[in-house]
Amino acid sequence: MGDGHTVTCTSPGTPYTRSVGDARSPTCGHVYTRSSASQPDHAYAVTATTTWVVSWAGGGESGVLTVTRTSSTSVRIGELQVLVT
């Protein structure tokens, strides 16, 4: 996640719905607790990897394929502090 944490999800996650919006995923997610301001380019470097194991059968044949895809990006995390008096 770029902040020293690793997240492993063992299910597809929570489907996005318009009514839920930015609600936290109850099945898998990550919450940044610090701004990315001190990071290079003021962003966390994030890499996501997904692996699918596909079983198939057809035409008298069958097999299992493992497909892995990796993608990287940067995420800027800001912060807001509020003082209530």
Tab-separated table of C-alpha atoms in Angstrom:
chain	number	residue	atom	x	y	z
A	1	MET	CA	0.000	0.000	0.000
A	2	GLY	CA	3.054	2.226	-0.028
A	3	ASP	CA	2.860	2.978	3.698
A	4	GLY	CA	4.464	-0.268	4.845
A	5	HIS	CA	1.213	-2.240	4.989
A	6	THR	CA	0.181	-5.180	2.836
A	7	VAL	CA	-3.442	-6.173	2.282
A	8	THR	CA	-4.428	-9.639	1.094
A	9	CYS	CA	-8.041	-10.145	0.049
A	10	THR	CA	-9.321	-13.696	-0.309
A	11	SER	CA	-12.701	-12.817	-1.806
A	12	PRO	CA	-13.810	-10.574	-4.683
A	13	GLY	CA	-14.594	-7.783	-2.213
A	14	THR	CA	-17.675	-5.660	-1.726
A	15	PRO	CA	-19.639	-4.723	-4.855
A	16	TYR	CA	-19.878	-0.974	-5.439
A	17	THR	CA	-23.353	0.484	-5.242
A	18	ARG	CA	-24.304	4.108	-5.740
A	19	SER	CA	-26.171	4.242	-2.425
A	20	VAL	CA	-23.097	3.081	-0.475
A	21	GLY	CA	-20.737	5.529	-2.186
A	22	ASP	CA	-17.452	5.801	-0.321
A	23	ALA	CA	-18.381	3.472	2.548
A	24	ARG	CA	-15.655	1.136	3.773
A	25	SER	CA	-15.582	-2.379	2.435
A	26	PRO	CA	-16.519	-4.884	5.120
A	27	THR	CA	-14.619	-7.628	3.264
A	28	CYS	CA	-11.298	-6.036	2.311
A	29	GLY	CA	-9.718	-2.601	2.353
A	30	HIS	CA	-7.074	-0.290	3.752
A	31	VAL	CA	-7.239	2.998	5.649
A	32	TYR	CA	-4.294	5.362	5.424
A	33	THR	CA	-3.555	6.930	8.799
A	34	ARG	CA	-0.955	9.433	7.600
A	35	SER	CA	-0.694	11.955	4.814
A	36	SER	CA	1.558	11.112	1.879
A	37	ALA	CA	3.189	14.572	2.090
A	38	SER	CA	6.524	13.157	3.317
A	39	GLN	CA	6.734	10.588	0.491
A	40	PRO	CA	8.598	11.036	-2.795
A	41	ASP	CA	6.383	13.113	-5.122
A	42	HIS	CA	4.014	13.461	-2.125
A	43	ALA	CA	2.368	10.128	-2.989
A	44	TYR	CA	2.413	6.513	-1.841
A	45	ALA	CA	3.553	4.026	-4.487
A	46	VAL	CA	0.890	1.311	-4.621
A	47	THR	CA	1.071	-2.034	-6.411
A	48	ALA	CA	-1.946	-4.307	-6.826
A	49	THR	CA	-1.733	-7.931	-7.911
A	50	THR	CA	-4.675	-10.150	-8.725
A	51	THR	CA	-4.503	-13.898	-9.295
A	52	TRP	CA	-7.296	-15.943	-10.823
A	53	VAL	CA	-7.346	-19.734	-10.891
A	54	VAL	CA	-9.615	-20.840	-13.737
A	55	SER	CA	-10.887	-24.389	-14.151
A	56	TRP	CA	-12.225	-25.183	-17.615
A	57	ALA	CA	-13.699	-28.092	-19.510
A	58	GLY	CA	-14.904	-28.509	-23.091
A	59	GLY	CA	-14.447	-30.608	-26.200
A	60	GLY	CA	-13.398	-33.592	-24.137
A	61	GLU	CA	-10.540	-31.641	-22.545
A	62	SER	CA	-10.156	-29.882	-19.209
A	63	GLY	CA	-7.533	-27.997	-17.323
A	64	VAL	CA	-6.623	-25.301	-14.869
A	65	LEU	CA	-5.101	-21.927	-15.753
A	66	THR	CA	-3.540	-19.495	-13.309
A	67	VAL	CA	-3.626	-15.892	-14.471
A	68	THR	CA	-1.782	-13.138	-12.575
A	69	ARG	CA	-1.918	-9.420	-13.370
A	70	THR	CA	-0.019	-6.616	-11.625
A	71	SER	CA	-0.497	-2.865	-11.873
A	72	SER	CA	1.147	0.052	-10.077
A	73	THR	CA	0.132	3.652	-9.458
A	74	SER	CA	0.648	6.431	-6.953
A	75	VAL	CA	-1.919	7.637	-4.437
A	76	ARG	CA	-1.885	11.040	-2.801
A	77	ILE	CA	-3.395	11.069	0.670
A	78	GLY	CA	-4.165	14.406	2.305
A	79	GLU	CA	-5.477	15.163	5.728
A	80	LEU	CA	-7.933	17.518	7.296
A	81	GLN	CA	-7.770	18.635	10.892
A	82	VAL	CA	-10.714	20.251	12.598
A	83	LEU	CA	-10.844	22.043	15.921
A	84	VAL	CA	-14.265	22.245	17.519
A	85	THR	CA	-14.587	24.966	20.174
